[in-house]
Amino acid sequence: MSRIEQLAGEMRLAEKLGQLTMTAAPYAVTGPYVAGDLTEGIRSGAVGNLLNLYGPDMVAKTQRLAVEETRLGIPLLIGLDVIHGHRIQFPVPLGETSAFDRDLWRRTAQEAAREALADGVAMTFAPMCDVCRDPRWGRIVEGPGEDAFVGAALARAKVRGFQEAGLAACAKHFAGYGAVMAGREYASTDMSTRSLHEVHLPAFAAAIEDGVMSVMPAFTELGGVPMTANRELLAGWLRQERGFDGVVISDYNAIAELIRHGVAADLPEAAALALKAGVDIDMMAGAYGGGLPVALERGLVRIEEIDAAVRRVLKLKERLGLFEDPYRGHGAEPEAAITRRRALAREAAAKSVVLLKNEREVLPLAGVRRLAVIGPLADAAAEMRGPWAAASKPEGQVSLLEGVKAALPGIEIRHAPGVAIEGDDLSGIAAAVALCDGVDAILLCLGESAAMSGEAASRAHLGLPGVQDALWEAVFARAHVPVITILFSGRPLVVPKLAGKSAALMAAWFPGNEAGHGLADLLSGKISPSGKTPVSWPGAVGQIPVFYGERNGGRPYNRGDHYTSHYMDVPNAPLFGFGHGLSYGRFAYAGLSLSAPTLKEGGTLTVSVVVRNEGSHAAEETVFLFLHDKVASVTRPLLELKGFEKIMLEPGTQGSMTFSLPGTAFRFLGPDMKPVFEAGEVEILIGPAADRARLISASVMLQAG
Ligand code: BGC
């Protein structure tokens, strides 16, 4: 008999429910309730899994209670939010997405996993697969930005990276969380079935295809049905349709919150709804341990349903090798591993920065002898970690100021913060502005604090917090030299005036431990910027949601025609659209060619294009491929991403890039929501960003049969 069957046969009800319970240890606080001492709960078998615990000694001590002091000796599954690094932080996910580099995404996940495993962690609650088009939502920082294709690519790379290193991944938050109403955290979601399937589910489908071991339902309700109790999507789409046979783990206290949602009267009802929908592990609600015995008595659930969930949890523990090696954390890693990880963090930081503007090629810095580095984020090392900093300590990060000093040793560097990130104290502005006299360039480092994005961090005003506007206005009033603005944030900020005034503008997001070095590599010209924004930067909050994958509508904007879709006070287009990002190179596209003028569903189309670097610096370009199906049985987005690839080019050189598109890439969900491949002309557009004016195109005729 298999180990799982034998254990399942021997388990008492309380022990089974213990395997379906995950309780938070107090080493990281990620939710509103924290449990007390867990020793007795673990010993009795009532707590079979933990989150927010790490460190080899703590893990070994705690794991020993489960392995050596419980009746059945089943090891604990220990999870932690290893979102963008464990002790060493890489850029926040939205930042790292800007690199559009599948290999980088995978390598940083592997490194984070190795470090977490050494600390005794067996599971991460990542990747977050929530596509989001509303930067008011603070959690936009944790995900892939606005596009479903990018979301799927990122999910695959992260799942592979974490899991090939041995850490279980968890695709979250299933599904639609990124569409919370008005960008307000934990609010309801309500969307068409088409949006759900076209925009929000593909990243989960990709994670499942690549073998993700667990999935976490979102806190939110979708059209009246809380996701924690959503049978149609959990039992139906996820398990039956997609064949997911891993563990579904609730979000923090989410099962008990079914009572507040108003779909359960008490804990037993809430527990029954979640279990029946397919939630295996109850994180922090005490609903399975406390509610399922009563639910069984009331006939709301069957013991077979509990057993099925228990088997899935035990199977996960077995897959992870926990029975063989429960004391996973082997502690300190060799120095070489840490050096390698820091080098990767520096590479990732540099690749994640998006150069949004570079007027008259003011960057890279050249001929600068005196530099003023001003602003509250210039020397804010700990902020560089961003939200969800797992086990990192607030020391050990490199601030921009430190990085620039190290990279430009011969230069006189003057620094003053001017103002704090938040608050209304203007008293430091005069001293900061005085530094602008006699310098050759000014670096202005502005933005949000790390805590202003992430969970429970929605904002309605997306400008700079505090009195940072007063600081930059004073700096521009005084400055006679180029001002280079570097924005640190977990979301696109709405700063059109500042963008207009700055000679150069960089979106640094939160670059992680090596922030200062990565940024200095770009500012000094050692490396060319190559990031592109995976989310549109609105010019006004009122444009939100603004994203590239719009549909035309019957009255698309037509200048001079009043009765067409527009605002009276701002343009329709964002300030910086999806895919925008400059480099120190200058790329030209030509020679778009298709392998055939026609394509059948079972065939493959090869698309090639030549990219040339006409600039004077070596640089890396991300090339995007979009489709536009002009006439179909349902309306199609004006641009739909179907591919992206990178190419590194020395000045004056060119390279040819090839995309291979299977016929299935041209399918879409028809009027009945089933995938169809419709005959007719489809435009293929290639170029540097989701901006039709900068794309070159060719057409293919799709043929039925
Ligand atoms: C978050 C999840 C996270 C969990 C555990 C929740 O509050 O929504 O994303 O994985 O806490 O820390």
Coordinates of N, CA, C and O in Angstrom, one line a residue, residues 554-678:
G554 N -17.9 51.4 -32.1 CA -18.5 51.9 -33.3 C -18.2 53.4 -33.7 O -18.4 53.8 -34.8
R555 N -17.7 54.1 -32.7 CA -17.4 55.5 -33.0 C -16.0 55.8 -32.4 O -15.8 56.6 -31.4
P556 N -15.0 55.2 -33.0 CA -13.6 55.4 -32.5 C -13.3 56.9 -32.7 O -13.8 57.6 -33.6
Y557 N -12.3 57.4 -31.9 CA -12.0 58.8 -32.0 C -11.6 59.2 -33.3 O -10.7 58.6 -34.0
N558 N -12.1 60.3 -33.8 CA -11.8 60.9 -35.1 C -11.7 62.4 -34.8 O -12.7 63.0 -34.6
R559 N -10.5 62.9 -34.9 CA -10.3 64.3 -34.6 C -11.3 65.2 -35.5 O -11.4 65.0 -36.7
G560 N -11.9 66.1 -34.8 CA -12.8 67.0 -35.6 C -14.3 66.4 -35.7 O -15.2 67.2 -36.0
D561 N -14.4 65.2 -35.4 CA -15.8 64.6 -35.4 C -16.2 64.5 -33.9 O -15.8 63.7 -33.2
H562 N -17.1 65.4 -33.5 CA -17.5 65.5 -32.1 C -18.1 64.2 -31.5 O -17.8 63.8 -30.4
Y563 N -18.9 63.5 -32.4 CA -19.6 62.3 -31.8 C -18.7 61.1 -32.0 O -19.1 60.1 -32.5
T564 N -17.5 61.2 -31.5 CA -16.6 60.0 -31.5 C -16.0 59.9 -30.1 O -16.1 60.9 -29.3
S565 N -15.5 58.8 -29.8 CA -15.1 58.4 -28.4 C -13.8 59.3 -28.0 O -12.7 59.1 -28.4
H566 N -14.1 60.2 -27.0 CA -12.9 61.0 -26.5 C -13.3 61.6 -25.2 O -14.5 61.6 -24.8
Y567 N -12.3 62.2 -24.6 CA -12.5 63.1 -23.4 C -12.4 64.5 -23.9 O -11.7 64.8 -24.9
M568 N -13.1 65.4 -23.2 CA -13.0 66.8 -23.6 C -11.8 67.5 -23.1 O -11.3 68.5 -23.6
D569 N -11.2 66.8 -22.0 CA -10.1 67.5 -21.4 C -8.7 66.8 -21.4 O -7.7 67.4 -21.1
V570 N -8.7 65.6 -21.8 CA -7.4 64.9 -21.9 C -7.4 64.0 -23.1 O -8.5 63.6 -23.6
P571 N -6.3 63.7 -23.7 CA -6.3 62.7 -24.8 C -6.7 61.3 -24.4 O -6.7 61.0 -23.2
N572 N -7.1 60.5 -25.3 CA -7.4 59.1 -25.0 C -6.1 58.3 -24.6 O -6.2 57.4 -23.8
A573 N -5.1 58.6 -25.3 CA -3.9 57.8 -25.2 C -3.2 58.0 -23.8 O -3.3 59.1 -23.3
P574 N -2.6 57.0 -23.3 CA -1.8 57.2 -22.0 C -0.6 58.1 -22.3 O -0.2 58.3 -23.4
L575 N 0.0 58.5 -21.2 CA 1.3 59.3 -21.4 C 2.4 58.5 -22.0 O 3.1 58.9 -22.9
F576 N 2.5 57.3 -21.4 CA 3.5 56.3 -22.0 C 2.7 55.0 -22.1 O 2.2 54.5 -21.1
G577 N 2.7 54.4 -23.3 CA 1.9 53.2 -23.5 C 2.7 51.9 -23.3 O 3.9 52.0 -23.1
F578 N 1.9 50.8 -23.3 CA 2.5 49.5 -23.1 C 3.7 49.3 -24.1 O 3.6 49.6 -25.3
G579 N 4.8 48.8 -23.6 CA 6.0 48.5 -24.4 C 6.9 49.7 -24.6 O 8.0 49.5 -25.1
H580 N 6.5 50.9 -24.2 CA 7.4 52.0 -24.4 C 8.6 51.9 -23.5 O 8.5 51.5 -22.3
G581 N 9.7 52.2 -24.0 CA 11.0 52.2 -23.2 C 12.1 52.5 -24.1 O 12.2 51.8 -25.2
L582 N 13.0 53.4 -23.8 CA 14.1 53.8 -24.7 C 15.4 53.1 -24.3 O 15.5 52.6 -23.2
S583 N 16.3 53.2 -25.2 CA 17.7 52.7 -24.8 C 18.7 53.7 -25.3 O 18.3 54.8 -25.8
Y584 N 20.0 53.4 -25.2 CA 21.0 54.3 -25.7 C 21.3 54.0 -27.2 O 22.1 54.6 -27.8
G585 N 20.7 52.9 -27.7 CA 20.8 52.6 -29.1 C 19.6 53.3 -29.8 O 18.8 54.0 -29.2
R586 N 19.5 53.1 -31.2 CA 18.4 53.6 -31.9 C 18.0 52.5 -32.9 O 18.8 52.2 -33.8
F587 N 16.9 52.0 -32.8 CA 16.5 50.8 -33.6 C 15.6 51.1 -34.7 O 14.7 51.9 -34.6
A588 N 15.9 50.5 -35.8 CA 15.0 50.6 -37.0 C 14.6 49.3 -37.4 O 15.3 48.3 -37.3
Y589 N 13.4 49.2 -37.9 CA 12.8 47.9 -38.3 C 12.5 47.9 -39.8 O 12.1 48.9 -40.4
A590 N 12.8 46.7 -40.4 CA 12.6 46.6 -41.9 C 12.4 45.2 -42.2 O 12.7 44.3 -41.4
G591 N 12.1 45.0 -43.5 CA 12.1 43.6 -44.0 C 11.2 42.6 -43.4 O 11.5 41.4 -43.2
L592 N 10.0 43.1 -43.0 CA 9.0 42.1 -42.4 C 8.6 41.1 -43.5 O 8.2 41.5 -44.6
S593 N 8.7 39.8 -43.2 CA 8.3 38.9 -44.2 C 7.6 37.7 -43.6 O 8.0 37.3 -42.4
L594 N 6.7 37.1 -44.3 CA 5.9 35.9 -43.8 C 6.3 34.7 -44.6 O 6.6 34.8 -45.8
S595 N 6.3 33.6 -44.0 CA 6.8 32.3 -44.7 C 5.7 32.0 -45.8 O 6.1 31.3 -46.7
A596 N 4.5 32.4 -45.6 CA 3.5 32.1 -46.6 C 2.4 33.2 -46.5 O 2.2 33.7 -45.5
P597 N 1.7 33.4 -47.6 CA 0.6 34.4 -47.6 C -0.7 33.9 -46.9 O -1.6 34.7 -46.5
T598 N -0.7 32.5 -46.8 CA -2.0 31.9 -46.2 C -1.6 31.0 -45.0 O -0.4 30.6 -44.9
L599 N -2.6 30.7 -44.2 CA -2.3 29.8 -43.1 C -3.5 29.0 -42.7 O -4.6 29.6 -42.7
K600 N -3.3 27.7 -42.5 CA -4.5 26.9 -42.0 C -4.3 26.6 -40.5 O -3.1 26.8 -40.0
E601 N -5.3 26.2 -39.8 CA -5.3 26.1 -38.4 C -4.2 25.1 -37.9 O -3.5 25.3 -36.9
G602 N -3.9 24.1 -38.7 CA -2.9 23.1 -38.3 C -1.5 23.5 -38.8 O -0.5 22.8 -38.4
G603 N -1.4 24.6 -39.5 CA 0.0 25.0 -40.0 C 0.7 25.9 -39.0 O 0.3 26.2 -37.9
T604 N 1.9 26.4 -39.5 CA 2.7 27.3 -38.7 C 3.2 28.4 -39.6 O 3.6 28.1 -40.7
L605 N 3.1 29.6 -39.1 CA 3.6 30.8 -39.9 C 4.9 31.3 -39.3 O 5.0 31.4 -38.1
T606 N 5.8 31.5 -40.1 CA 7.1 32.0 -39.6 C 7.1 33.5 -40.1 O 7.0 33.8 -41.2
V607 N 7.4 34.4 -39.1 CA 7.4 35.8 -39.4 C 8.8 36.3 -39.1 O 9.4 36.0 -38.0
S608 N 9.5 36.9 -40.0 CA 10.8 37.5 -39.8 C 10.9 39.0 -40.0 O 10.1 39.5 -40.8
V609 N 11.8 39.5 -39.3 CA 12.0 41.0 -39.4 C 13.5 41.3 -39.1 O 14.1 40.5 -38.4
V610 N 13.9 42.4 -39.7 CA 15.3 42.8 -39.5 C 15.3 44.0 -38.6 O 14.6 45.0 -38.8
V611 N 16.1 43.9 -37.5 CA 16.2 45.1 -36.6 C 17.7 45.6 -36.7 O 18.6 44.8 -36.7
R612 N 17.8 46.9 -36.8 CA 19.1 47.5 -37.0 C 19.4 48.5 -35.9 O 18.5 49.3 -35.6
N613 N 20.5 48.5 -35.3 CA 20.9 49.5 -34.3 C 21.6 50.7 -35.0 O 22.8 50.6 -35.4
E614 N 20.9 51.8 -35.2 CA 21.5 52.9 -35.9 C 22.1 53.9 -35.0 O 22.5 55.0 -35.4
G615 N 22.1 53.6 -33.7 CA 22.6 54.5 -32.7 C 24.1 54.3 -32.5 O 24.7 53.5 -33.2
S616 N 24.7 54.9 -31.5 CA 26.1 54.8 -31.3 C 26.5 54.0 -30.0 O 27.6 53.9 -29.6
H617 N 25.5 53.4 -29.4 CA 25.8 52.5 -28.2 C 25.2 51.1 -28.5 O 24.1 51.0 -29.1
A618 N 25.9 50.1 -28.0 CA 25.4 48.8 -28.0 C 24.1 48.8 -27.1 O 24.1 49.4 -26.1
A619 N 23.1 48.1 -27.5 CA 21.8 48.1 -26.7 C 21.0 46.9 -27.1 O 21.2 46.3 -28.1
E620 N 20.1 46.6 -26.2 CA 19.2 45.4 -26.4 C 17.8 45.9 -26.6 O 17.3 46.8 -25.9
E621 N 17.2 45.3 -27.6 CA 15.8 45.8 -28.0 C 14.9 44.6 -27.7 O 15.2 43.4 -28.0
T622 N 13.7 44.9 -27.2 CA 12.6 44.0 -27.1 C 11.7 44.2 -28.3 O 11.2 45.3 -28.5
V623 N 11.5 43.2 -29.1 CA 10.6 43.3 -30.3 C 9.3 42.6 -30.0 O 9.2 41.5 -29.5
F624 N 8.2 43.4 -30.2 CA 6.9 42.8 -30.0 C 6.2 42.4 -31.3 O 6.3 43.1 -32.3
L625 N 5.4 41.4 -31.2 CA 4.6 41.0 -32.3 C 3.1 41.0 -31.9 O 2.7 40.3 -30.9
F626 N 2.3 41.7 -32.6 CA 0.9 41.8 -32.3 C 0.0 41.3 -33.5 O 0.5 41.3 -34.7
L627 N -1.2 40.9 -33.2 CA -2.1 40.6 -34.3 C -3.3 41.6 -34.2 O -3.6 42.1 -33.2
H628 N -3.9 41.7 -35.4 CA -5.2 42.4 -35.4 C -6.1 41.8 -36.4 O -5.8 41.7 -37.6
D629 N -7.2 41.2 -35.9 CA -8.2 40.5 -36.8 C -9.2 41.6 -37.1 O -10.0 41.9 -36.2
K630 N -9.3 42.0 -38.3 CA -10.1 43.2 -38.6 C -11.6 42.9 -38.6 O -12.4 43.7 -38.2
V631 N -11.9 41.7 -39.2 CA -13.4 41.4 -39.3 C -13.5 39.9 -38.7 O -13.0 39.0 -39.3
A632 N -14.3 39.8 -37.6 CA -14.4 38.5 -37.0 C -15.9 38.4 -36.5 O -16.6 39.4 -36.5
S633 N -16.2 37.3 -36.0 CA -17.6 37.1 -35.5 C -17.9 37.8 -34.2 O -19.0 38.0 -33.8
V634 N -16.8 38.1 -33.5 CA -16.9 39.0 -32.3 C -15.8 40.1 -32.4 O -14.8 39.8 -33.1
T635 N -16.0 41.2 -31.8 CA -14.9 42.3 -31.9 C -13.6 41.8 -31.3 O -13.6 41.1 -30.3
R636 N -12.5 42.2 -32.0 CA -11.2 41.8 -31.5 C -10.5 43.1 -31.1 O -10.7 44.2 -31.6
P637 N -9.5 42.9 -30.1 CA -8.7 44.1 -29.7 C -8.0 44.7 -30.9 O -7.6 43.9 -31.8
L638 N -7.7 45.9 -30.9 CA -7.0 46.6 -31.9 C -5.5 46.1 -32.1 O -5.0 46.1 -33.2
L639 N -5.0 45.7 -31.0 CA -3.7 45.0 -31.0 C -3.7 43.9 -29.9 O -4.3 44.1 -28.8
E640 N -3.2 42.8 -30.3 CA -3.2 41.6 -29.3 C -1.8 41.0 -29.4 O -1.3 40.5 -30.4
L641 N -1.1 41.1 -28.2 CA 0.3 40.6 -28.2 C 0.3 39.0 -28.4 O -0.4 38.3 -27.7
K642 N 1.2 38.6 -29.3 CA 1.4 37.1 -29.5 C 2.8 36.7 -29.4 O 3.1 35.5 -29.6
G643 N 3.7 37.6 -29.2 CA 5.1 37.2 -29.1 C 6.0 38.4 -28.7 O 5.6 39.6 -29.0
F644 N 7.1 38.1 -28.0 CA 8.1 39.1 -27.8 C 9.5 38.4 -27.7 O 9.5 37.3 -27.2
E645 N 10.5 39.0 -28.2 CA 11.8 38.5 -28.2 C 12.8 39.6 -28.0 O 12.5 40.7 -28.4
K646 N 14.0 39.3 -27.6 CA 15.0 40.3 -27.4 C 16.2 40.1 -28.3 O 16.5 38.9 -28.6
I647 N 16.8 41.2 -28.6 CA 18.0 41.1 -29.5 C 19.0 42.1 -29.0 O 18.7 43.3 -28.8
M648 N 20.3 41.7 -28.9 CA 21.4 42.6 -28.5 C 22.1 43.0 -29.7 O 22.5 42.2 -30.5
L649 N 22.3 44.3 -29.9 CA 23.0 44.8 -31.2 C 24.0 45.8 -30.9 O 23.8 46.8 -30.2
E650 N 25.2 45.6 -31.4 CA 26.3 46.5 -31.4 C 25.9 47.7 -32.3 O 25.1 47.5 -33.3
P651 N 26.5 48.9 -32.1 CA 26.1 50.0 -33.0 C 26.4 49.6 -34.5 O 27.4 49.0 -34.8
G652 N 25.5 50.0 -35.3 CA 25.7 49.8 -36.8 C 25.5 48.4 -37.2 O 25.8 48.1 -38.4
T653 N 25.0 47.5 -36.4 CA 24.8 46.1 -36.8 C 23.3 45.9 -36.8 O 22.5 46.6 -36.3
Q654 N 23.0 44.8 -37.5 CA 21.6 44.4 -37.6 C 21.5 42.9 -37.3 O 22.4 42.1 -37.4
G655 N 20.3 42.5 -37.0 CA 20.0 41.1 -36.7 C 18.6 40.8 -37.2 O 17.7 41.6 -37.3
S656 N 18.4 39.5 -37.6 CA 17.1 39.1 -38.0 C 16.5 38.3 -36.9 O 17.1 37.5 -36.2
M657 N 15.2 38.6 -36.7 CA 14.4 37.9 -35.7 C 13.3 37.1 -36.3 O 12.7 37.5 -37.2
T658 N 13.0 35.9 -35.7 CA 12.0 35.1 -36.3 C 11.0 34.7 -35.2 O 11.4 34.4 -34.1
F659 N 9.8 34.8 -35.5 CA 8.7 34.4 -34.6 C 7.9 33.2 -35.3 O 7.7 33.3 -36.5
S660 N 7.7 32.2 -34.6 CA 6.9 31.1 -35.1 C 5.5 31.1 -34.6 O 5.4 30.9 -33.4
L661 N 4.5 31.2 -35.4 CA 3.2 31.3 -34.9 C 2.4 30.1 -35.4 O 2.1 30.0 -36.6
P662 N 2.0 29.2 -34.5 CA 1.1 28.1 -34.9 C -0.3 28.7 -35.2 O -0.7 29.7 -34.7
G663 N -1.0 27.9 -36.1 CA -2.4 28.4 -36.4 C -3.2 28.6 -35.2 O -4.1 29.5 -35.1
T664 N -3.0 27.8 -34.1 CA -3.8 28.0 -32.9 C -3.6 29.4 -32.3 O -4.5 29.8 -31.5
A665 N -2.5 30.0 -32.6 CA -2.3 31.4 -32.0 C -3.3 32.4 -32.6 O -3.5 33.5 -32.0
F666 N -4.0 32.0 -33.7 CA -4.9 32.9 -34.3 C -6.3 32.6 -33.9 O -7.3 33.2 -34.3
R667 N -6.5 31.6 -33.0 CA -7.8 31.3 -32.5 C -8.3 32.4 -31.5 O -7.5 33.0 -30.8
F668 N -9.6 32.5 -31.4 CA -10.1 33.4 -30.3 C -11.4 32.8 -29.8 O -11.9 31.8 -30.4
L669 N -12.0 33.3 -28.8 CA -13.2 32.8 -28.3 C -14.4 33.4 -29.1 O -14.6 34.6 -29.1
G670 N -15.1 32.5 -29.7 CA -16.2 32.9 -30.6 C -17.4 33.4 -29.8 O -17.3 33.5 -28.6
P671 N -18.5 33.6 -30.5 CA -19.7 34.1 -29.8 C -20.2 33.2 -28.7 O -20.8 33.6 -27.7
D672 N -19.9 31.9 -28.8 CA -20.4 30.9 -27.8 C -19.3 30.6 -26.8 O -19.3 29.7 -26.0
M673 N -18.2 31.4 -26.8 CA -17.1 31.3 -25.9 C -16.2 30.0 -26.2 O -15.4 29.7 -25.3
K674 N -16.4 29.4 -27.3 CA -15.5 28.3 -27.7 C -14.4 28.8 -28.6 O -14.7 29.7 -29.5
P675 N -13.2 28.3 -28.6 CA -12.2 28.7 -29.5 C -12.5 28.5 -30.9 O -13.0 27.4 -31.3
V676 N -12.3 29.5 -31.7 CA -12.6 29.3 -33.2 C -11.4 29.9 -34.0 O -10.7 30.8 -33.5
F677 N -11.2 29.3 -35.2 CA -10.2 29.8 -36.1 C -11.0 30.2 -37.3 O -11.6 29.4 -38.0
E678 N -11.1 31.5 -37.5 CA -12.0 32.0 -38.6 C -11.2 32.4 -39.8 O -10.2 33.1 -39.7

